[in-house]
Structure formats: structure tokens, C-alpha cells
Amino acid sequence: MYTAPVEDIVFALTAVSGLGEAMRTGESGDLTLDLLDAILTEAGRFASEEMAPLAAVGDRQGATAQNGVVTTPEGWRDLYAAWIDGGWNALTGPADFGGQGLPVALSAAVFEIWNGASMAFALGPMLTVGAVEAIAAHGSDTMKRIYLEKLVSGAWMGTMNLTEPQAGSDLSALTTRAERRDDGSYRIFGTKIYITYGEHDFTDNIVHLVLARLPDAPAGVKGISLFLVPKFLVQEDGSLGPRNDVKCHALEHKLGIHGSPTCTMIYGDGTGETGEAGAIGWVVGEENKGLACMFTMMNNARLHVGTQGVGVAEAAYQKALAYARERRQGRATRLGQGEAAPQGMSPIVEHPDVARTLLTMKALTGAARAITFACGHAIDRAHGEDEAQRTWSDRAHLLTPIAKAFGTDVGVDVASLGIQVHGGMGFIEETGAAQLLRDARIAPIYEGTNGIQAIDLVLRKLPLAGGTAMGSYVTELATVVEAVRGANHPGFGRTAEALTEALADLVAATDFLLAALAGKDSETALAGATPYLRLAGLAAGAVYLAKGALADPAREDRMALARFMAENLLGETAALKSRVTNGAASLAAARIVLA
Amino acid sequence: MYTAPVEDIVFALTAVSGLGEAMRTGESGDLTLDLLDAILTEAGRFASEEMAPLAAVGDRQGATAQNGVVTTPEGWRDLYAAWIDGGWNALTGPADFGGQGLPVALSAAVFEIWNGASMAFALGPMLTVGAVEAIAAHGSDTMKRIYLEKLVSGAWMGTMNLTEPQAGSDLSALTTRAERRDDGSYRIFGTKIYITYGEHDFTDNIVHLVLARLPDAPAGVKGISLFLVPKFLVQEDGSLGPRNDVKCHALEHKLGIHGSPTCTMIYGDGTGETGEAGAIGWVVGEENKGLACMFTMMNNARLHVGTQGVGVAEAAYQKALAYARERRQGRATRLGQGEAAPQGMSPIVEHPDVARTLLTMKALTGAARAITFACGHAIDRAHGEDEAQRTWSDRAHLLTPIAKAFGTDVGVDVASLGIQVHGGMGFIEETGAAQLLRDARIAPIYEGTNGIQAIDLVLRKLPLAGGTAMGSYVTELATVVEAVRGANHPGFGRTAEALTEALADLVAATDFLLAALAGKDSETALAGATPYLRLAGLAAGAVYLAKGALADPAREDRMALARFMAENLLGETAALKSRVTNGAASLAAARIVLA
């Protein structure tokens, strides 16, 4: 059973992400270490005691739909009630509407914990956070008054309605249509797919944020508007009025996250109670500026999806480690340590190959965690327009696709390794290891596929700050490496050298891509996007592990893990660099294979 | 829907595996190219038309059990009947008992096809092949007379009963007990788990091969015997007699291969019709020599499991490619090619990142396929005791763990990439991409986990032929690389250099491991086992792709794919080598993390 790694998380937040320094310099308001610790400890308790026990039943039963009514798995409705009672939903919302306004870095940390306990459950509240952000940033005062307090408390939940059958990664193709009504509201008509928690029995009302196109809108993404469409219209006095013309047509039958209803939503088929066809909605922000509003939701959502990868990876590691300590097979070879293994069968954790697998899992999880927290902290520091804040903003933009893609790839890789550690038991569903892989597998796909993240990193983020955004980041990471070298601690082994080589690979790949972009050779740049993102994630994550180890050299385990990652996992960066700098020509030549 | 890649398979068999040369020199009997082609074409037809359409229903319904009676999914019983009617089961059995005695390399090829169509279905016949091999090699004449013809034709199926709850990778711990009866037969008592097709409705009788221990047996693996235990005892006249005291207690609820019943089998609980407790069985080979008999089954079974990875990978590639050609999103960037992309949305296959993914899938699949065929061919040439045959035998032993582990890792990796190419559709079960990952995920686990394969490669296979087995293999691979260099074809790009570097990495890692073994430093050798196996698989597979390209330089696509693999995927070998040669110290130091 999942136990929130509160100590590791607090440490990564305070010693690695930058939040600790911000707390010392007063940059993070009145957040104290005690408060941080208290929140994460209590979140860990709630996650382990209340959420985690319901993860398996959620997987087994799944959400079900009948005539547009969606029923969540046994116990989940009560869990959600306990969740809002505990104030967990309000942790991050704006203070004016009942939220605690805690830093995004801390939000990433608690979401990691929820995701470790039950990714399928936590996904609903995660989307509500996105809706709160979009409405708080772009909604009218009336809209805020009516919806925000309910969404912040969790009395109502929010959704994001982007995808249509023909419009996934490419939103320019979307056809959901909005018509103006006389009173400033709109009528929405269309079908949206893959709508997470689009319908459920957790709350009385559901607030849909829907991308649609006005009849006179420009073509492409510049003609998309964002609309707020409640399931039930809200009366003047705040009570719920007639059912809007929106319904859940069906649920998807998915590989994982079964507890989370993934809905096909139909807007405007005339089945509402409003007396007219079309789902009634209100524009969020300005007409035709929907994409910008959506990116407000999307950026933090991408970070939160990254925490899904980390949370599941942590859960997979814990499960595999517990099994490897219990399960005995074979007599472990420990001759290299100059000591004879004891008679009889050894716990499999003592076998070198199993140890390698578990350490790989732990190192990748810690690396991805540090990146998500650093990303969250950059978002926290990015508010405002002065130069320092613009630098933080660039950092946030740079790290978001890495946090999302590297974090979620790690989630899948580590969950799959976790199955392997279990041997035959890993393939048996009752063990729970397989569920983690099934759940984790969606995260590299939604909220922008990891391929889209890589393209975003190369085409939009590398050019930030005149092309220096990654360079500045590497310079900062290099100071950590110098500190490791300066520490000259035998426990670090070859860590400094390995990190130096990895950062050199990152710099070489960055320079290559910037030159390709400058030469308008987007094809070459795009061909290297995915290996480049992985390279950045590995290098940064390894530096962060070392940074943590430096912060407390007495913790030999942290230093040993940082060294393991540097000496065992960083060799990959040279291969990734080579894929970026030498891979495009053979890729282009091999296109005939796919023709 | 899966289409057997007959052309690719025939080419890999004849131009790469060594079978083509053996056919020319008459080393492979009267097998002709026409016959080979006819068999594979017809197998492809059967797979596509008869098996593949039933894969999804097998996954959805799964096998079910009630009171020890197992029902296979709708249509599977008829499919099995068609399978034996078509003579497919008899393709590889000994000619004396109705088999066609075709080469193991060809058997690997047809099993790849069956596995591409339905891994869960093909698994049953695969186990029967193992039973045939064990009985043919070690069984008494009586045993052969009673059972072999039935097993070769497929009228009866065979199973392998090794695992017990406390004895998985470590068979020394098994406790299933055998008692001698007066007539030379035995009574078996115990529980076996994870028994594939341990019970089903395909055939009238099921022939279980069961590892058990005699009361006076030595401890450990030297006290294990192999027994043949039929579900129904066979009368003198060949008709079926009383039900033996063996039953299926329950089926496992698994991540994948749902159509294949995975049984807990109970031997000797007194529920048979023989009038006595204990399942009646006969020893295969000699008492206490069961492990050797089991390895007869196991070696070819390992190769066949490798073909599961290849078959599923091929199916995943085909599905992803078909989707990527149909699905349009975004306008592809092709500036690097000096041509403007057409207006509107492009098929996603034109996006560089998707093309990279698909080419990676295709290259890894082709590489793994070539290794499995080369392994099969080595097994075919290994019969006998002269020096050439001993060399082939060493080669077969060397390649078996690589074929199994590399092949099945590729299966999982490629199936996961296939999901990614599908985007959101990949996570929806109806698409079928997710099933391929769920099915593939068992293959790195069973028949000896891939960790066990790596240990086998390092501890048992590297020392073969006085430690020269891998060296000889690399020397042979290097002649291909020299031919690539000599061809000096521009389509090969940097292929020769990349292959040379990869083989140098393999040599360095091999030398390091041999030195560690010579120094009795098993810990260090074992720490590097898994990266070493991957390194060997990547390097050999890439050379095989180049060998195929050399054989027909007019096929630009094959050359381009070999180049893509060399220039894009082989960079990893340096990292893997480093993990072998420099990774053990940090791994050992990091053990405290797991303590």
C-alpha cells in the first residue's frame, strides 16, 4: 500500500526546487517549513488512509454510465465528500474565493501524493484546479462570483472540453459551434470526446469549459473561444435551475484509470430543460481568444500531469521494493563484497540485477520529482513583469514540457520495471503492479502528447530570451556540478565528471537545435525533439539528485543514489545527443520505409 | 488487422539467419525456397483470416473456469480444430510420429506469425511443442508410442508444470512430491501455479509434464524429476480411461493474454476417478534428472517466447503505421527537404517525431526477428558431436537468452510506442493497441525472467568454448561490417562506423565480464548482466539489418532502415558498455538505499 514519501518530498521542495531559498528570503509569503511539513504529512495521511484503499476497487468496478447518468466506483462518492470536507480541494485556489493560495510547487507536491494513492481519483480535482485558474484569470466578475467559490471548495467540479474526433493535437480543426444569444450568453452545439469527469455523481453541478467556434470567427486557432457551460444553470439566488442541454453520451473503455469517467459529451442535441436547443454558456475572456485562456489551464495542468508520472512511479517503486524484500529466491551472489551470502534463499532485493532495477526506479522517480517541483517553483516566481520575474517565467515555460513529458515517461518506465521485479506476480491483477502501468500509460498521451511537448520545447521554448533560456538553465545546473566537484566527497565517486559530460551533451544538442532553427531547418530540429527532451530531463534530474545530496552530505543514501544515477543512467545522454545532432539525415532517408 | 510480413520473414530467414546458405549447401534436408515460401504464405493466410479476427474476443471474454471446467473464448475451440485440421500443429514434430520435422528456424518464423495474430492462442500450441520435444528426447518408447502422435497432431495438448508459490526462478525450492507405485509409475501430490493451458476445452486429453521430488531425492535441483501426468489415463487400446487426480483449482486474473487460461493445478487431492489419491504419472528420462529434461523443453521454449515479442511488435507496428497514415493532424514540417508541405492537415506519419517512433519500432522488430531466426538456425545446426556442430551448439546456447530477453523487451517497448502513435485512441481498448502491450508484458517475465536470461548469458554462456563463444560471434558479425564498409554505398551513410563502434563496445563489455568471472567477482559480473544482454541484442540486431540490406542493395528501404538503426539507435551501446564496465561500484554503494 502506498505511503506518501513525505520526507523525500519536503526535502526535494526545500533543498532542491528553490522553494526553501524563497522561504528564507520571504519570497513565498508566510509559508513556513512547519506549515509545509504539516500540510504534506496530513495529505500523506489522507492519501494513504482514505484514497489508496479505494484505488483497486476503482480499477475493478470502473465508472459506469446508464442513460447519461454516471456512477463512480463504490466508496468514491464518500471519498470525494471527505476530500472536500478536509479542505483539500481548496489548497491552491485564490484566497478571495476561499482558497489557501498555496504555491504551485506545493500543489505539485500534494498532487504527486494524490496521484500515488489514486491517479484516477485525483484526476478530477486536478481538472477543477485548471478550471479555477482559467476563470480566475480570464472570467468576468459575475462569473467569478457565481462559480469560483463552489469550484474552489470542490462543491462543484470543473472539466476541460477540447478534443473532438478530428481535432486532437491540432485544435485548429475543431468544429463545435457557438451562437450568440441576445443576452450576451451563447448556445453551444457539438460533440467533445475524451472528457475526463465530464459526468459523475460527486457533485450537484459540473462546470464545463468548452472550446468552440463562433460563426464569424477566423479560421484556425485564432477563431477559437472558450465558454463556460454549467451542467445545471445557476439561478440568481445561487440555487440550481434547469438542466442545460449537455449530456454524457457514453464512457470510453480504457486501458487504465478506470475509476475516472472519460466521457463523450454532446452539447445542444435538444435534451436539456432550458426550453431551447443548444447548451447555454458564457464566454471566458474575449471571443476568439480561447486558446490563450486554455493555455492558462493547460500549463499548470501539464505540470500536474507530470506529477501523475512521479506519483505512480513512487507507488510502483514502493510496491516493488516491498515485494523484493519479502520474496526469497536463489542465493544472492555477494562475492564482490568479500562476504559469503548466508545459506538458503535470499530476498531478491539482494540480487544485483534486482537491485539495479529498483535503484533505477528510485533514481528516475527522484529526478522527475525534482523537475516537477522546480517547474512549480518557477511558475510561483513568474508573476509580474520585472526582469527577474521574466526570467522565472522563461524558466517555467522551459521546464513545463520537460516536467510533463519526462515525468510521465518515467511513470510508464518505472511502472513497467515494477511489474518486472514482481516476476509472475506482476502480471496478476490482484497484485496491483499492473494497474499502475495501465494507469500511468495515459499520462504521456493526454494534455498534449509527449511528442507535442518535445515540439513545444524545441520550437517555442528554446527561442525564449533570445535563445538563452536553456543556456542560462545549464549555467545554473553547472554551479551545482562545480559544488559536487568541490565537495570532493568519496561518496560521489565519478558523479561530477558524469554530470559535466551530461551537461556538455545538453549544451551541444541545444546549440545544434538553435542553429537548425536559425537556419529555418525545422525538419531537422523536429526530428531531434523527443531525444532532446529526454536528454534535458535526464541531465537536469541527475543534477537535482546531486544538489539534494550536497545539501545534506550526512545522508549517505541520497549521495549514493545521486552517484548511481550519474554513473549508471547518464551514459544515455551521449546517445541522445547523437540522435539530435546526427540522427535527422538517416531519419529523413528512412521515410521511404513508411511510404 | 495483422497481416503476416511474409516477405520480410522469408528474407530474414534466407538472407540473414544462415538458413539460406544451409539450403544451398544441402544442410537443411529437402527444404526448398518454394516450400518455405509456401508454408509461410499459407501460415500467414491462416493467421490473418482465422486467428487474428478472434484475438479481440479472446481478450474481452477471456477463459473462464467453473468447478474445474475451463471454457475458452467464443470461437476459439473451432479455431483450434481448424488449426489441427490444417496440420499446423504437426509442422515441427518428429516425422516418426506424424510431424513434418521442419527446421527450428522455420518454427520460429511461423510462431512469430501465430503470435502476431494472437499470442494468447498460440501459447497453447507452443507449450505442446515443448512437451513433444521433451518426450521425444527423454521419454521411453512406450511413452512415445502412447503420447507423441497425439501431441504432434494436436489431438492432445501438452503443458509445463514448474512453478510453485515458493519456487519460481529458483526451482530448488520446489516441494511437489512424487511417490513410487509398484508398477513403475508414480503418484504426484502438490500444487503448481501459473500453468498455461493447464485446463481447457480444446482437446479430450491434456498431457502435463510436471517437476516433482521423490522422497529419497537429493536436496536442491539435483533431486528434481520430470513426470508425465495425463488428465485422463490412457487405456491399452488408446482410448481414454479414468480421470486422473489432477484438476484446475482456479484461473489467474491477468493483465493480458486473457484468452489463455493460466491455471493453479492441484495434483493428488483425491478427486480423480482412479480409485486412489495422487495423480498417476510416469517419469520422463531418469529419476532426479528432471532439470535436464526440462531444459530440453525450456531452450526452444525460450526462443519461442522471443518470437512472441517479435510477433506482437510486428502487429503493433502495423497497427500504428496504418493509423499514422490515416490520421491527419497539423501540417507537417518538411522545410528541410526543400519542399513546401501541402495545405491542410498532414497524415501524422509525415511528422518527423511520429516517423522517428515508427522507424524505431520497425528497426527494433526487424533486429529482434533476425536474432530469433539466427538462434533457431543455430539450434538446427547443433545436432551431433563434431567440432562444427559443437560451435553451432555454443552459438545456440549463446543466442537463446538474447533471443528471449531482447525479443520480449522489444515486444513491450514497441507495443508501448504503438500506443503512443495512436494518441488518445491508443488508450481506448477497442483500438487494440493497448491489448498488444498487455499481452506482450508477460513475455519478459515467464520462461525465465529477462533478468534470469541475462544471468544465464553472463554466468553460463560467456564461459562456453573457453570463453570464446561471444568473441567468435563478434568476429563473424564483424565480417558483415567490413562488407558494409567495402560496399561503400552512400545509402549506408555512417552505418559501418556505427556498427564498428557498437561491436567494439560489445567486445569491451565481454572482456570486462570475462575478467570479472575469471577473478571470481560474480557480483560485478551480475551487476552488468542486463545492460550487457541489451548491448549484445542491439549490436547483433543492427548488424543483421545491415546484412539483409547488403544481400539486396536494390531495396533502398532495407538499407535506409539499417542505416536508421545504426545512426539513431546504436548510440545506446556506449552507455550500456559503460553500465557494465563502470556501473557496479555505484550500484554496490547504493544498496543502502534499498536496505
Coordinates of N, CA and C in Angstrom, one line a residue, chain B residues 49-144:
Chain B
E49 N -6.6 -14.7 -41.5 CA -8.0 -14.9 -41.7 C -8.7 -15.7 -40.6
E50 N -8.0 -16.5 -40.0 CA -8.7 -17.4 -39.0 C -8.3 -16.9 -37.5
M51 N -7.1 -16.7 -37.3 CA -6.7 -16.4 -35.9 C -6.9 -14.9 -35.5
A52 N -6.4 -14.0 -36.3 CA -6.4 -12.6 -35.9 C -7.8 -12.1 -35.6
P53 N -8.8 -12.5 -36.3 CA -10.2 -12.0 -36.0 C -10.7 -12.4 -34.6
L54 N -10.1 -13.4 -34.1 CA -10.6 -13.9 -32.8 C -9.7 -13.4 -31.6
A55 N -8.7 -12.6 -31.9 CA -7.8 -12.1 -30.8 C -8.6 -11.2 -29.9
A56 N -9.4 -10.3 -30.4 CA -10.1 -9.3 -29.6 C -11.1 -10.0 -28.7
V57 N -11.9 -10.9 -29.2 CA -12.9 -11.6 -28.4 C -12.2 -12.4 -27.3
G58 N -11.1 -13.0 -27.6 CA -10.3 -13.7 -26.6 C -9.9 -12.8 -25.5
D59 N -9.5 -11.6 -25.8 CA -9.1 -10.6 -24.8 C -10.3 -10.2 -23.9
R60 N -11.4 -10.0 -24.6 CA -12.6 -9.4 -23.9 C -13.3 -10.5 -23.0
Q61 N -13.5 -11.7 -23.6 CA -14.1 -12.7 -22.8 C -13.2 -13.4 -21.8
G62 N -12.0 -13.6 -22.3 CA -11.0 -14.4 -21.5 C -11.5 -15.8 -21.4
A63 N -10.6 -16.7 -20.8 CA -11.0 -18.0 -20.5 C -11.7 -18.0 -19.1
T64 N -12.6 -18.8 -18.9 CA -13.4 -18.8 -17.6 C -13.4 -20.2 -17.0
A65 N -13.5 -20.3 -15.7 CA -13.5 -21.6 -15.0 C -14.7 -21.7 -14.1
Q66 N -15.2 -22.9 -14.1 CA -16.3 -23.2 -13.1 C -16.2 -24.6 -12.7
N67 N -16.0 -24.9 -11.5 CA -15.9 -26.2 -10.9 C -14.8 -27.0 -11.7
G68 N -13.7 -26.3 -11.9 CA -12.6 -27.0 -12.6 C -12.7 -27.2 -14.1
V69 N -13.9 -26.8 -14.6 CA -14.0 -26.9 -16.1 C -13.7 -25.5 -16.7
V70 N -12.8 -25.5 -17.6 CA -12.4 -24.2 -18.2 C -13.0 -24.1 -19.6
T71 N -13.6 -22.9 -19.9 CA -14.2 -22.6 -21.2 C -13.3 -21.6 -21.8
T72 N -12.9 -21.8 -23.1 CA -12.1 -20.8 -23.8 C -13.1 -19.9 -24.5
P73 N -12.6 -18.8 -25.0 CA -13.5 -17.7 -25.5 C -14.2 -18.2 -26.8
E74 N -15.3 -17.5 -27.1 CA -16.1 -17.9 -28.2 C -15.3 -18.0 -29.5
G75 N -15.5 -19.2 -30.1 CA -14.8 -19.4 -31.4 C -13.4 -20.0 -31.3
W76 N -12.9 -20.0 -30.1 CA -11.5 -20.5 -30.0 C -11.4 -22.0 -30.2
R77 N -12.4 -22.7 -29.7 CA -12.4 -24.2 -29.8 C -12.5 -24.6 -31.3
D78 N -13.3 -23.9 -32.1 CA -13.4 -24.2 -33.5 C -12.0 -23.8 -34.2
L79 N -11.5 -22.7 -33.7 CA -10.2 -22.2 -34.3 C -9.2 -23.3 -34.1
Y80 N -9.2 -23.9 -32.9 CA -8.2 -24.9 -32.6 C -8.4 -26.1 -33.5
A81 N -9.7 -26.5 -33.7 CA -10.0 -27.6 -34.6 C -9.5 -27.3 -36.0
A82 N -9.7 -26.1 -36.4 CA -9.2 -25.7 -37.8 C -7.6 -25.8 -37.8
W83 N -7.1 -25.4 -36.7 CA -5.6 -25.4 -36.6 C -5.0 -26.8 -36.7
I84 N -5.6 -27.7 -36.1 CA -5.0 -29.1 -36.2 C -5.5 -29.7 -37.6
D85 N -6.6 -29.4 -38.0 CA -7.1 -29.8 -39.4 C -6.1 -29.3 -40.4
G86 N -5.6 -28.1 -40.3 CA -4.7 -27.6 -41.3 C -3.3 -28.1 -41.2
G87 N -3.1 -29.0 -40.1 CA -1.8 -29.6 -40.0 C -0.8 -28.7 -39.4
W88 N -1.2 -27.5 -38.9 CA -0.2 -26.5 -38.3 C 0.5 -27.0 -37.1
N89 N -0.2 -27.9 -36.3 CA 0.4 -28.3 -35.1 C 1.6 -29.3 -35.4
A90 N 1.5 -30.0 -36.5 CA 2.4 -31.0 -36.9 C 3.7 -30.5 -37.6
L91 N 3.8 -29.2 -37.7 CA 4.8 -28.6 -38.6 C 6.2 -29.0 -38.1
T92 N 6.4 -29.1 -36.8 CA 7.7 -29.3 -36.3 C 8.0 -30.6 -35.6
G93 N 7.0 -31.4 -35.4 CA 7.2 -32.7 -34.6 C 8.1 -33.7 -35.4
P94 N 8.5 -34.7 -34.7 CA 9.4 -35.7 -35.4 C 8.5 -36.5 -36.4
A95 N 9.2 -36.8 -37.6 CA 8.5 -37.5 -38.7 C 7.9 -38.8 -38.3
D96 N 8.6 -39.5 -37.4 CA 8.1 -40.9 -37.0 C 6.8 -40.8 -36.4
F97 N 6.4 -39.7 -35.9 CA 5.1 -39.6 -35.2 C 4.2 -38.6 -35.9
G98 N 4.4 -38.5 -37.1 CA 3.4 -37.6 -37.9 C 3.8 -36.2 -38.1
G99 N 5.0 -35.8 -37.6 CA 5.4 -34.4 -37.7 C 6.1 -34.2 -39.0
Q100 N 6.3 -33.0 -39.4 CA 7.0 -32.6 -40.6 C 8.5 -32.3 -40.4
G101 N 8.8 -32.3 -39.1 CA 10.3 -32.1 -38.8 C 10.9 -31.0 -39.4
L102 N 10.2 -29.9 -39.6 CA 10.8 -28.7 -40.2 C 11.8 -28.0 -39.3
P103 N 12.7 -27.3 -39.8 CA 13.8 -26.7 -39.0 C 13.2 -25.8 -37.9
V104 N 14.0 -25.6 -36.8 CA 13.6 -24.8 -35.7 C 13.5 -23.3 -36.2
A105 N 14.4 -22.9 -37.1 CA 14.4 -21.6 -37.6 C 13.0 -21.3 -38.3
L106 N 12.5 -22.2 -39.0 CA 11.2 -22.1 -39.6 C 10.1 -22.1 -38.6
S107 N 10.3 -22.9 -37.6 CA 9.3 -22.9 -36.5 C 9.3 -21.6 -35.8
A108 N 10.4 -21.0 -35.6 CA 10.4 -19.6 -35.0 C 9.7 -18.6 -35.9
A109 N 9.8 -18.8 -37.2 CA 9.2 -17.9 -38.2 C 7.7 -18.1 -38.1
V110 N 7.2 -19.3 -38.1 CA 5.7 -19.5 -38.1 C 5.2 -19.1 -36.7
F111 N 5.9 -19.4 -35.7 CA 5.4 -18.9 -34.4 C 5.4 -17.4 -34.3
E112 N 6.3 -16.7 -34.9 CA 6.2 -15.3 -34.9 C 4.8 -14.9 -35.5
I113 N 4.5 -15.6 -36.6 CA 3.2 -15.2 -37.3 C 2.0 -15.5 -36.4
W114 N 2.0 -16.7 -35.8 CA 0.9 -17.0 -34.9 C 0.8 -16.0 -33.8
N115 N 2.0 -15.6 -33.2 CA 2.0 -14.6 -32.1 C 1.5 -13.3 -32.6
G116 N 1.8 -12.9 -33.8 CA 1.4 -11.6 -34.3 C -0.2 -11.6 -34.4
A117 N -0.7 -12.8 -34.7 CA -2.2 -12.8 -34.9 C -2.9 -13.0 -33.6
S118 N -2.4 -13.8 -32.7 CA -3.0 -14.0 -31.4 C -2.0 -14.7 -30.5
M119 N -1.3 -13.9 -29.7 CA -0.3 -14.5 -28.8 C -1.0 -15.5 -27.8
A120 N -2.1 -15.1 -27.3 CA -2.8 -15.9 -26.3 C -3.2 -17.3 -26.8
F121 N -3.6 -17.3 -28.1 CA -4.0 -18.6 -28.7 C -2.7 -19.4 -29.0
A122 N -1.7 -18.8 -29.6 CA -0.5 -19.5 -30.0 C 0.3 -20.1 -28.8
L123 N 0.0 -19.6 -27.7 CA 0.8 -20.0 -26.5 C 0.5 -21.5 -26.2
G124 N -0.7 -22.0 -26.4 CA -1.1 -23.4 -26.1 C -0.2 -24.3 -27.0
P125 N -0.3 -24.2 -28.3 CA 0.5 -25.0 -29.2 C 2.0 -24.9 -29.0
M126 N 2.4 -23.7 -28.5 CA 3.8 -23.5 -28.2 C 4.3 -24.5 -27.1
L127 N 3.4 -24.6 -26.1 CA 3.7 -25.5 -25.0 C 3.7 -26.9 -25.4
T128 N 2.8 -27.2 -26.3 CA 2.7 -28.6 -26.8 C 4.0 -29.0 -27.5
V129 N 4.6 -28.0 -28.3 CA 5.8 -28.3 -29.0 C 6.9 -28.6 -27.9
G130 N 6.9 -27.9 -26.8 CA 7.9 -28.2 -25.7 C 7.7 -29.6 -25.2
A131 N 6.4 -30.0 -25.0 CA 6.2 -31.3 -24.5 C 6.6 -32.4 -25.5
V132 N 6.4 -32.2 -26.7 CA 6.8 -33.1 -27.8 C 8.3 -33.3 -27.7
E133 N 9.0 -32.1 -27.6 CA 10.5 -32.2 -27.6 C 11.0 -33.0 -26.4
A134 N 10.4 -32.7 -25.2 CA 10.9 -33.4 -24.0 C 10.6 -34.9 -24.1
I135 N 9.5 -35.3 -24.6 CA 9.1 -36.7 -24.6 C 10.0 -37.4 -25.7
A136 N 10.1 -36.7 -26.9 CA 10.9 -37.3 -28.0 C 12.4 -37.5 -27.5
A137 N 12.9 -36.6 -26.7 CA 14.3 -36.6 -26.3 C 14.5 -37.6 -25.2
H138 N 13.6 -37.6 -24.2 CA 13.8 -38.3 -23.0 C 12.8 -39.4 -22.6
G139 N 11.7 -39.5 -23.3 CA 10.7 -40.4 -23.0 C 11.0 -41.9 -23.3
S140 N 10.3 -42.8 -22.7 CA 10.5 -44.2 -23.0 C 9.8 -44.5 -24.3
D141 N 10.1 -45.6 -24.9 CA 9.4 -46.0 -26.2 C 7.9 -46.1 -26.0
T142 N 7.5 -46.7 -24.9 CA 6.1 -46.8 -24.6 C 5.4 -45.4 -24.5
M143 N 6.1 -44.5 -23.8 CA 5.6 -43.2 -23.6 C 5.4 -42.5 -25.0
K144 N 6.4 -42.7 -25.8 CA 6.4 -42.1 -27.2 C 5.2 -42.6 -27.9

